Amino acid sequence: MNKQKHNQIERYVYDVVRRLPEKERDDVRQELEANIYDMLGDDTSFAHIEEVLYSMGKPAKLAEEYRSTPKYLISPAIYEDYIRVLKIVLPIVAIVMAMIGIVQGLLQGQNLLDASFVFKHVIGHAVGLSVSATLQVLVWTTLGFVIYERMSGKKEELAWSIDNLPEVPAEKAKSIPLADVIAELIVGVVFIVGVVLIFGDFLPFKVAIYENGSLQAEIFAKPFVLVLIPTLILMMAFSMVESLCKLVYRHWNIKVCIVSIISHLVGFVGCLYLVNQPKIFSNAFIAYVTENDIDLGAFVKVGNHGFENSVIYVLIVLAIVGALIGITTAIVRTVLYYQRKNKLIA
Amino acid sequence: MSTKDLLTSYITELRRGSLIMAVLGCLHQPQYGYELLQTLKQKGIEIEANTLYPLLRRLDKQGVLHNEWDTSESRPRKYYKISAEGERLFQELVAEWSVMQQSMEGIIHEQTKA
């Protein structure tokens, strides 16, 4: 048999044994080679060698057969737990680090009117920090699970007890979907960042009327904006505390319910506080509207009231409706949860 | 999965269980891997080389088989033979097999009568 043919068999066998424990390699290599030569018989043509090797199947699969215990980084026994931890930890780390990144970016900025600066140092920094922290957490969590499994070894399989069985979770329909909570948190972060950027003069443009690229009139009165920023952030912060509560419990209960009610009350009071400000719209804006003969009543008009009062009425109605819906939902969901739980126990 | 694929996977599973018995039963005489493959084929047992060779090694490790390298010929060959412990296991398996066969036949006949 010439060298090249010999080489094919050698390479195949090598590809199998390199996946095996070192002390078994020599023995398996000799035996496997002998078997393959036996299978070849007298016909040592290229075609036959290929046929025999293909009949032996993929080297990785054959090696798997030789290894009695399959190799895993994370075994199926703890895979579910691993994924569950990642699903909770990764989004939180990503969001929190993005927030920290934005704050850091904003703090180091002198020229926040420059769009390229905002992109590079604020958004870029936040994304970079978030991605690298998420990867770190991914690596360390994985490593933690791998070490945990290697340390606990096979004992785990034997030593399960009925006492350690997990509680049956609240029925799917009555639990709070993880995706909802994470969406709420992301919206919260985006909202706060948005408010700070837009009203805090961090962006190259303002909330104003522009004509041909030049600023004509800022829409809101300066004192109102100064109240608006902390109020909105406070409202959103309470709403995020509510989301975090839901994340911890994953179903409605008395604590989540109380936090939710407080959060909605804060939102309601915040709205009332905002509309009670002596002046919402800037003089320049009102003047601009009058000058250009724009009928603001076309946007919002309640009864015979002017634009500002109409806006206030609409906001108050929205605040009342929003708070009522939110508080009712919280109470109804909580009552339903406890009813179901009692039914399960009974 | 189509019915045909299902059938293939069921048959594979069915055969896998009895494979160890077939191997042990054939190894009262020492045989090397390829030789045993031929023997099993002659007796109508379908088994792939890539299943049999690792299986032999596993049984050897478990002490159910003995192995011996024969280096007298031009090509060295590893011969396997059933061990004393393997023989005991084989007898137990045969007993279990006949019980199982009777149970299965009972179930199958009931089915055909009904």
Coordinates of C-alpha atoms in Angstrom, one line a residue:
Chain A
M1 CA 0.0 0.0 0.0
N2 CA 1.5 3.3 -0.9
K3 CA 2.1 6.1 1.5
Q4 CA -0.8 8.3 0.5
K5 CA -3.4 5.6 1.1
H6 CA -1.8 4.7 4.4
N7 CA -1.9 8.4 5.3
Q8 CA -5.7 8.6 4.9
I9 CA -6.3 5.8 7.4
E10 CA -3.8 7.3 9.8
R11 CA -5.4 10.7 9.6
Y12 CA -8.9 9.2 10.2
V13 CA -7.7 7.3 13.3
Y14 CA -5.8 10.3 14.6
D15 CA -8.9 12.4 14.3
V16 CA -10.7 9.9 16.5
V17 CA -8.1 9.3 19.2
R18 CA -7.1 12.9 19.6
R19 CA -10.6 13.3 21.3
L20 CA -10.0 10.6 23.8
P21 CA -8.2 10.6 27.2
E22 CA -4.4 10.5 26.6
K23 CA -3.8 7.1 28.3
E24 CA -6.3 5.4 26.0
R25 CA -5.1 6.8 22.7
D26 CA -2.4 4.4 21.9
D27 CA -4.5 1.3 22.5
V28 CA -7.5 2.6 20.6
R29 CA -5.3 3.7 17.7
Q30 CA -3.7 0.3 17.3
E31 CA -7.0 -1.5 17.6
L32 CA -8.9 0.8 15.3
E33 CA -6.2 0.7 12.7
A34 CA -6.1 -3.1 12.8
N35 CA -9.9 -3.2 12.5
I36 CA -9.8 -0.9 9.5
Y37 CA -7.1 -2.9 7.7
D38 CA -9.2 -6.0 8.4
M39 CA -12.2 -4.4 6.9
L40 CA -10.2 -3.5 3.8
G41 CA -9.1 -7.0 3.2
D42 CA -7.1 -7.4 0.0
D43 CA -8.8 -4.6 -1.8
T44 CA -6.7 -1.6 -0.9
S45 CA -7.8 0.7 -3.7
F46 CA -8.5 4.3 -2.9
A47 CA -12.2 3.8 -3.5
H48 CA -12.4 1.0 -1.1
I49 CA -10.4 2.8 1.6
E50 CA -12.8 5.8 1.3
E51 CA -15.8 3.4 1.4
V52 CA -14.6 1.8 4.6
L53 CA -13.7 5.1 6.3
Y54 CA -17.1 6.6 5.3
S55 CA -18.8 3.5 6.7
M56 CA -17.1 4.2 10.0
G57 CA -18.8 7.5 10.2
K58 CA -17.7 10.9 11.5
P59 CA -14.6 10.7 13.6
A60 CA -16.1 13.0 16.3
K61 CA -19.1 10.7 16.6
L62 CA -17.0 7.5 16.8
A63 CA -14.9 9.1 19.5
E64 CA -18.1 10.0 21.3
E65 CA -18.9 6.2 21.2
Y66 CA -15.5 5.4 22.6
R67 CA -15.9 7.8 25.5
S68 CA -18.3 6.3 28.0
T69 CA -19.3 9.6 29.5
P70 CA -20.3 12.4 27.2
K71 CA -18.4 15.6 27.5
Y72 CA -20.2 18.8 28.5
L73 CA -19.3 22.2 29.6
I74 CA -22.7 22.6 31.2
S75 CA -24.5 19.3 31.5
P76 CA -28.2 18.9 30.8
A77 CA -28.8 18.4 34.6
I78 CA -28.0 22.1 35.3
Y79 CA -28.6 23.6 31.9
E80 CA -32.1 24.8 32.8
D81 CA -30.8 26.6 35.9
Y82 CA -27.9 28.1 34.0
I83 CA -30.2 29.6 31.3
R84 CA -32.6 30.9 34.0
V85 CA -29.8 32.7 35.8
L86 CA -28.5 34.2 32.6
K87 CA -32.0 35.4 31.5
I88 CA -32.3 37.3 34.8
V89 CA -28.8 38.5 35.3
L90 CA -27.7 39.5 31.8
P91 CA -30.5 42.0 31.0
I92 CA -30.1 43.7 34.4
V93 CA -26.4 44.0 34.0
A94 CA -26.8 45.3 30.5
I95 CA -29.3 48.0 31.5
V96 CA -27.6 49.1 34.7
M97 CA -24.2 49.3 33.0
A98 CA -25.7 51.3 30.1
M99 CA -27.1 53.7 32.6
I100 CA -23.8 54.1 34.4
G101 CA -22.1 54.5 31.0
I102 CA -24.5 57.3 30.0
V103 CA -24.0 59.1 33.3
Q104 CA -20.2 58.8 33.0
G105 CA -20.4 60.0 29.4
L106 CA -22.5 63.0 30.4
L107 CA -20.2 63.9 33.3
Q108 CA -17.1 64.0 31.2
G109 CA -18.7 66.1 28.5
Q110 CA -18.1 69.8 28.0
N111 CA -19.5 70.2 24.6
L112 CA -22.8 68.4 24.7
L113 CA -24.3 70.4 21.9
D114 CA -22.0 68.5 19.5
A115 CA -23.9 65.5 18.1
S116 CA -20.8 63.6 17.3
F117 CA -19.6 64.0 20.9
V118 CA -22.9 62.7 22.2
F119 CA -22.7 59.7 20.0
K120 CA -19.1 58.9 20.6
H121 CA -18.7 59.6 24.3
V122 CA -22.2 59.2 25.7
I123 CA -24.0 56.6 23.6
G124 CA -20.8 54.9 22.4
H125 CA -19.4 54.7 26.0
A126 CA -22.7 53.4 27.3
V127 CA -23.0 50.7 24.7
G128 CA -19.3 49.7 25.1
L129 CA -19.6 49.5 28.8
S130 CA -22.8 47.5 28.7
V131 CA -21.5 45.0 26.1
S132 CA -18.2 44.4 27.9
A133 CA -19.9 44.0 31.3
T134 CA -22.5 41.6 29.8
L135 CA -19.8 39.5 28.3
Q136 CA -17.9 39.5 31.6
V137 CA -20.9 38.4 33.5
L138 CA -21.6 35.7 30.8
V139 CA -18.1 34.3 31.2
W140 CA -18.1 34.4 35.0
T141 CA -21.5 32.9 35.3
T142 CA -20.6 30.1 32.9
L143 CA -17.4 29.5 34.8
G144 CA -19.2 29.5 38.1
F145 CA -21.6 26.8 36.8
V146 CA -18.8 24.7 35.4
I147 CA -16.8 24.8 38.6
Y148 CA -20.0 24.1 40.6
E149 CA -20.7 21.1 38.5
R150 CA -17.1 19.8 38.6
M151 CA -17.0 20.2 42.4
S152 CA -20.4 18.6 43.1
G153 CA -19.6 15.8 40.7
K154 CA -21.9 12.8 40.6
K155 CA -23.1 13.1 44.2
E156 CA -25.8 15.5 43.0
E157 CA -27.5 12.7 41.0
L158 CA -27.9 10.4 44.0
A159 CA -28.7 13.0 46.7
W160 CA -31.9 14.5 45.7
S161 CA -34.7 14.7 48.2
I162 CA -38.3 15.4 48.0
D163 CA -37.8 18.3 50.5
N164 CA -35.6 20.1 47.9
L165 CA -38.1 20.0 45.1
P166 CA -39.0 23.5 43.9
E167 CA -42.4 25.0 44.7
V168 CA -44.8 24.8 41.8
P169 CA -44.8 28.3 40.4
A170 CA -47.9 30.4 40.1
E171 CA -49.8 29.4 37.0
K172 CA -48.4 30.9 33.8
A173 CA -51.4 33.1 33.1
K174 CA -51.3 34.5 36.6
S175 CA -47.5 35.1 36.7
I176 CA -45.9 38.3 35.4
P177 CA -44.0 37.5 32.1
L178 CA -40.3 38.2 32.3
A179 CA -40.3 39.9 28.9
D180 CA -42.9 42.5 30.2
V181 CA -40.8 43.4 33.2
I182 CA -37.6 43.7 31.2
A183 CA -39.5 45.8 28.6
E184 CA -40.7 48.1 31.3
L185 CA -37.2 48.5 32.7
I186 CA -35.8 49.3 29.3
V187 CA -38.5 51.8 28.6
G188 CA -37.8 53.4 32.0
V189 CA -34.1 53.8 31.3
V190 CA -34.7 55.1 27.8
F191 CA -37.3 57.5 29.1
I192 CA -35.1 58.9 31.9
V193 CA -32.1 59.2 29.6
G194 CA -34.3 60.8 27.0
V195 CA -35.7 63.4 29.4
V196 CA -32.3 64.3 30.7
L197 CA -30.8 64.6 27.2
I198 CA -33.7 66.5 25.7
F199 CA -34.6 68.9 28.5
G200 CA -31.2 69.1 30.1
D201 CA -29.8 70.8 26.9
F202 CA -27.5 67.9 26.2
L203 CA -28.6 67.6 22.6
P204 CA -27.7 69.9 19.7
F205 CA -31.3 70.8 19.4
K206 CA -34.0 72.0 21.8
V207 CA -37.7 71.4 22.2
A208 CA -38.6 74.4 20.1
I209 CA -40.0 75.6 16.9
Y210 CA -37.4 75.9 14.1
E211 CA -37.7 77.7 10.9
N212 CA -35.1 76.9 8.2
G213 CA -32.9 75.5 10.9
S214 CA -32.9 78.5 13.1
L215 CA -34.6 78.5 16.4
Q216 CA -37.7 80.6 16.6
A217 CA -39.2 79.9 20.1
E218 CA -38.7 77.4 22.8
I219 CA -42.0 75.7 23.5
F220 CA -41.8 75.4 27.3
A221 CA -41.2 78.1 29.9
K222 CA -37.8 77.8 31.5
P223 CA -39.1 77.5 35.2
F224 CA -41.5 74.7 34.0
V225 CA -38.6 72.7 32.4
L226 CA -36.6 73.0 35.7
V227 CA -39.6 71.4 37.5
L228 CA -40.4 69.0 34.7
I229 CA -37.0 67.1 34.6
P230 CA -36.9 66.0 38.3
T231 CA -40.6 65.3 38.4
L232 CA -40.5 63.0 35.3
I233 CA -37.4 61.2 36.6
L234 CA -39.0 60.7 40.0
M235 CA -42.1 59.3 38.4
M236 CA -40.2 57.0 36.2
A237 CA -37.9 55.9 39.1
F238 CA -40.9 54.8 41.1
S239 CA -42.3 52.9 38.1
M240 CA -38.9 51.2 37.8
V241 CA -38.9 50.2 41.4
E242 CA -42.3 48.6 40.7
S243 CA -40.8 46.7 37.8
L244 CA -37.9 45.5 39.9
C245 CA -40.4 44.3 42.5
K246 CA -42.2 42.3 39.8
L247 CA -38.8 41.0 38.7
V248 CA -38.1 39.7 42.2
Y249 CA -41.5 38.1 42.9
R250 CA -42.6 37.3 39.3
H251 CA -46.2 37.3 40.4
W252 CA -48.6 39.7 42.0
N253 CA -48.7 39.7 45.8
I254 CA -49.4 42.2 48.5
K255 CA -45.9 43.8 48.4
V256 CA -45.9 44.2 44.6
C257 CA -49.5 45.5 44.9
I258 CA -48.5 48.2 47.4
V259 CA -45.5 49.3 45.5
S260 CA -47.6 49.4 42.3
I261 CA -50.2 51.6 44.0
I262 CA -47.6 53.9 45.4
S263 CA -45.9 54.2 42.0
H264 CA -49.2 55.1 40.4
L265 CA -50.1 57.6 43.1
V266 CA -46.7 59.2 42.6
G267 CA -47.3 59.4 38.9
F268 CA -50.8 61.0 39.5
V269 CA -49.5 63.5 42.0
G270 CA -46.5 64.3 39.7
C271 CA -48.9 65.0 36.9
L272 CA -51.0 67.3 39.1
Y273 CA -47.9 69.1 40.3
L274 CA -46.8 69.7 36.7
V275 CA -50.1 71.1 35.5
N276 CA -50.2 73.3 38.6
Q277 CA -47.1 75.1 37.5
P278 CA -47.9 78.8 37.0
K279 CA -46.6 78.8 33.5
I280 CA -46.2 75.9 31.1
F281 CA -45.5 77.4 27.8
S282 CA -42.9 80.1 27.1
N283 CA -43.8 83.6 26.3
A284 CA -41.8 83.3 23.1
F285 CA -43.9 80.3 22.0
I286 CA -47.2 82.1 22.7
A287 CA -46.0 85.2 20.9
Y288 CA -44.8 83.1 18.0
V289 CA -48.2 81.4 17.7
T290 CA -50.1 84.7 17.9
E291 CA -47.8 86.3 15.4
N292 CA -48.1 83.5 12.9
D293 CA -51.8 83.1 13.5
I294 CA -51.6 79.4 14.3
D295 CA -54.9 77.9 15.7
L296 CA -53.7 75.8 18.6
G297 CA -57.3 74.9 19.3
A298 CA -57.0 72.6 16.3
F299 CA -54.7 70.4 18.4
V300 CA -56.4 70.4 21.8
K301 CA -59.6 72.2 22.7
V302 CA -61.7 71.6 25.7
G303 CA -64.9 73.6 25.8
N304 CA -64.2 77.3 25.5
H305 CA -60.9 77.1 27.3
G306 CA -57.7 78.3 25.8
F307 CA -54.8 76.1 24.6
E308 CA -52.9 76.0 27.9
N309 CA -56.0 75.2 30.0
S310 CA -57.2 72.6 27.5
V311 CA -53.8 70.9 27.7
I312 CA -54.1 70.9 31.5
Y313 CA -57.6 69.4 31.4
V314 CA -56.5 66.6 29.1
L315 CA -53.5 65.9 31.2
I316 CA -55.6 65.7 34.4
V317 CA -58.1 63.4 32.8
L318 CA -55.3 61.2 31.5
A319 CA -53.6 61.2 34.9
I320 CA -56.8 60.2 36.6
V321 CA -57.6 57.5 34.1
G322 CA -54.1 56.1 34.1
A323 CA -53.9 56.0 37.9
L324 CA -57.3 54.4 38.2
I325 CA -56.5 51.7 35.6
G326 CA -53.1 51.0 37.2
I327 CA -54.4 50.8 40.7
T328 CA -57.4 48.7 39.8
T329 CA -55.2 46.3 37.8
A330 CA -52.8 45.9 40.7
I331 CA -55.6 45.2 43.1
V332 CA -57.5 42.8 40.8
R333 CA -54.4 40.8 39.8
T334 CA -53.3 40.5 43.5
V335 CA -56.8 39.4 44.6
L336 CA -56.9 36.8 41.7
Y337 CA -53.4 35.5 42.7
Y338 CA -54.4 34.9 46.3
Q339 CA -57.7 33.4 45.3
R340 CA -55.9 30.9 43.1
K341 CA -53.3 30.2 45.6
N342 CA -55.9 29.4 48.3
K343 CA -57.8 27.2 45.8
L344 CA -54.6 25.2 45.2
I345 CA -54.0 24.8 48.9
A346 CA -57.6 23.8 49.7
Chain B
M1 CA -40.5 12.8 11.9
S2 CA -42.1 10.5 9.3
T3 CA -43.4 7.1 10.1
K4 CA -40.6 5.5 8.3
D5 CA -38.0 7.5 10.3
L6 CA -39.8 6.6 13.5
L7 CA -39.7 2.9 12.6
T8 CA -36.0 3.1 11.9
S9 CA -35.3 4.7 15.2
Y10 CA -37.5 2.2 17.1
I11 CA -35.9 -0.8 15.5
T12 CA -32.4 0.7 16.3
E13 CA -33.5 1.0 19.9
L14 CA -35.0 -2.5 20.0
R15 CA -31.8 -4.0 18.6
R16 CA -29.5 -2.0 20.9
G17 CA -30.9 -3.7 24.0
S18 CA -30.1 -7.2 22.8
L19 CA -26.8 -6.3 21.2
I20 CA -24.7 -6.9 24.4
M21 CA -26.3 -10.4 24.7
A22 CA -25.4 -11.2 21.1
V23 CA -21.8 -10.0 21.5
L24 CA -21.4 -12.0 24.8
G25 CA -23.0 -15.1 23.3
C26 CA -20.5 -15.0 20.3
L27 CA -17.4 -14.5 22.4
H28 CA -17.1 -17.9 24.0
Q29 CA -14.4 -18.3 21.4
P30 CA -11.8 -15.5 21.2
Q31 CA -12.4 -13.2 18.2
Y32 CA -11.0 -9.9 17.0
G33 CA -13.2 -6.9 16.1
Y34 CA -13.7 -7.5 12.4
E35 CA -14.1 -11.2 12.8
L36 CA -16.9 -10.8 15.4
L37 CA -18.5 -8.3 13.0
Q38 CA -18.6 -11.0 10.3
T39 CA -19.8 -13.7 12.8
L40 CA -22.7 -11.4 13.9
K41 CA -23.6 -10.7 10.3
Q42 CA -23.7 -14.4 9.5
K43 CA -26.1 -14.9 12.4
G44 CA -28.3 -12.2 11.1
I45 CA -27.5 -9.5 13.7
E46 CA -27.3 -6.1 12.1
I47 CA -24.6 -4.0 13.7
E48 CA -22.4 -1.2 12.4
A49 CA -18.6 -1.4 12.9
N50 CA -18.6 2.0 14.5
T51 CA -21.0 0.7 17.2
L52 CA -19.3 -2.7 17.7
Y53 CA -15.7 -1.6 18.2
P54 CA -16.5 1.0 20.9
L55 CA -18.9 -1.5 22.6
L56 CA -16.2 -4.1 22.8
R57 CA -13.9 -1.7 24.4
R58 CA -16.5 -0.6 26.9
L59 CA -17.4 -4.2 27.9
D60 CA -13.7 -4.9 28.2
K61 CA -13.3 -2.0 30.6
Q62 CA -16.3 -3.2 32.6
G63 CA -14.5 -6.5 33.1
V64 CA -17.2 -8.5 31.1
L65 CA -14.6 -9.3 28.5
H66 CA -10.9 -10.3 28.5
N67 CA -8.6 -9.0 25.8
E68 CA -5.3 -10.2 24.4
W69 CA -3.1 -8.8 21.7
D70 CA -1.9 -11.4 19.2
T71 CA 1.3 -10.2 17.7
S72 CA 2.4 -13.5 16.1
E73 CA 0.9 -12.5 12.7
S74 CA 2.1 -9.8 10.4
R75 CA -0.6 -7.5 11.7
P76 CA -1.2 -7.3 15.5
R77 CA -4.9 -8.1 16.4
K78 CA -6.7 -7.6 19.7
Y79 CA -8.8 -10.7 20.6
Y80 CA -11.7 -10.5 23.0
K81 CA -13.2 -13.4 25.0
I82 CA -16.0 -13.5 27.6
S83 CA -14.8 -13.4 31.2
A84 CA -16.1 -15.5 34.1
E85 CA -18.1 -12.5 35.3
G86 CA -19.3 -11.9 31.8
E87 CA -20.5 -15.5 31.6
R88 CA -22.5 -15.1 34.8
L89 CA -24.0 -11.9 33.4
F90 CA -24.8 -13.6 30.1
Q91 CA -26.7 -16.4 31.9
E92 CA -28.7 -13.8 33.8
L93 CA -29.4 -11.9 30.6
V94 CA -30.6 -15.1 28.9
A95 CA -33.0 -15.8 31.8
E96 CA -34.3 -12.3 31.6
W97 CA -34.6 -12.6 27.8
S98 CA -36.9 -15.6 28.0
V99 CA -39.1 -14.0 30.6
M100 CA -39.3 -10.9 28.4
Q101 CA -40.0 -13.0 25.4
Q102 CA -42.9 -14.7 27.1
S103 CA -44.4 -11.4 28.3
M104 CA -44.0 -9.9 24.8
E105 CA -45.6 -12.9 23.1
G106 CA -48.5 -12.7 25.6
I107 CA -49.1 -9.1 24.7
I108 CA -48.7 -9.7 20.9
H109 CA -51.1 -12.7 20.9
E110 CA -53.7 -10.8 22.9
Q111 CA -53.4 -8.1 20.3
T112 CA -53.9 -10.5 17.4
K113 CA -56.9 -12.2 19.1
A114 CA -58.7 -9.0 19.9

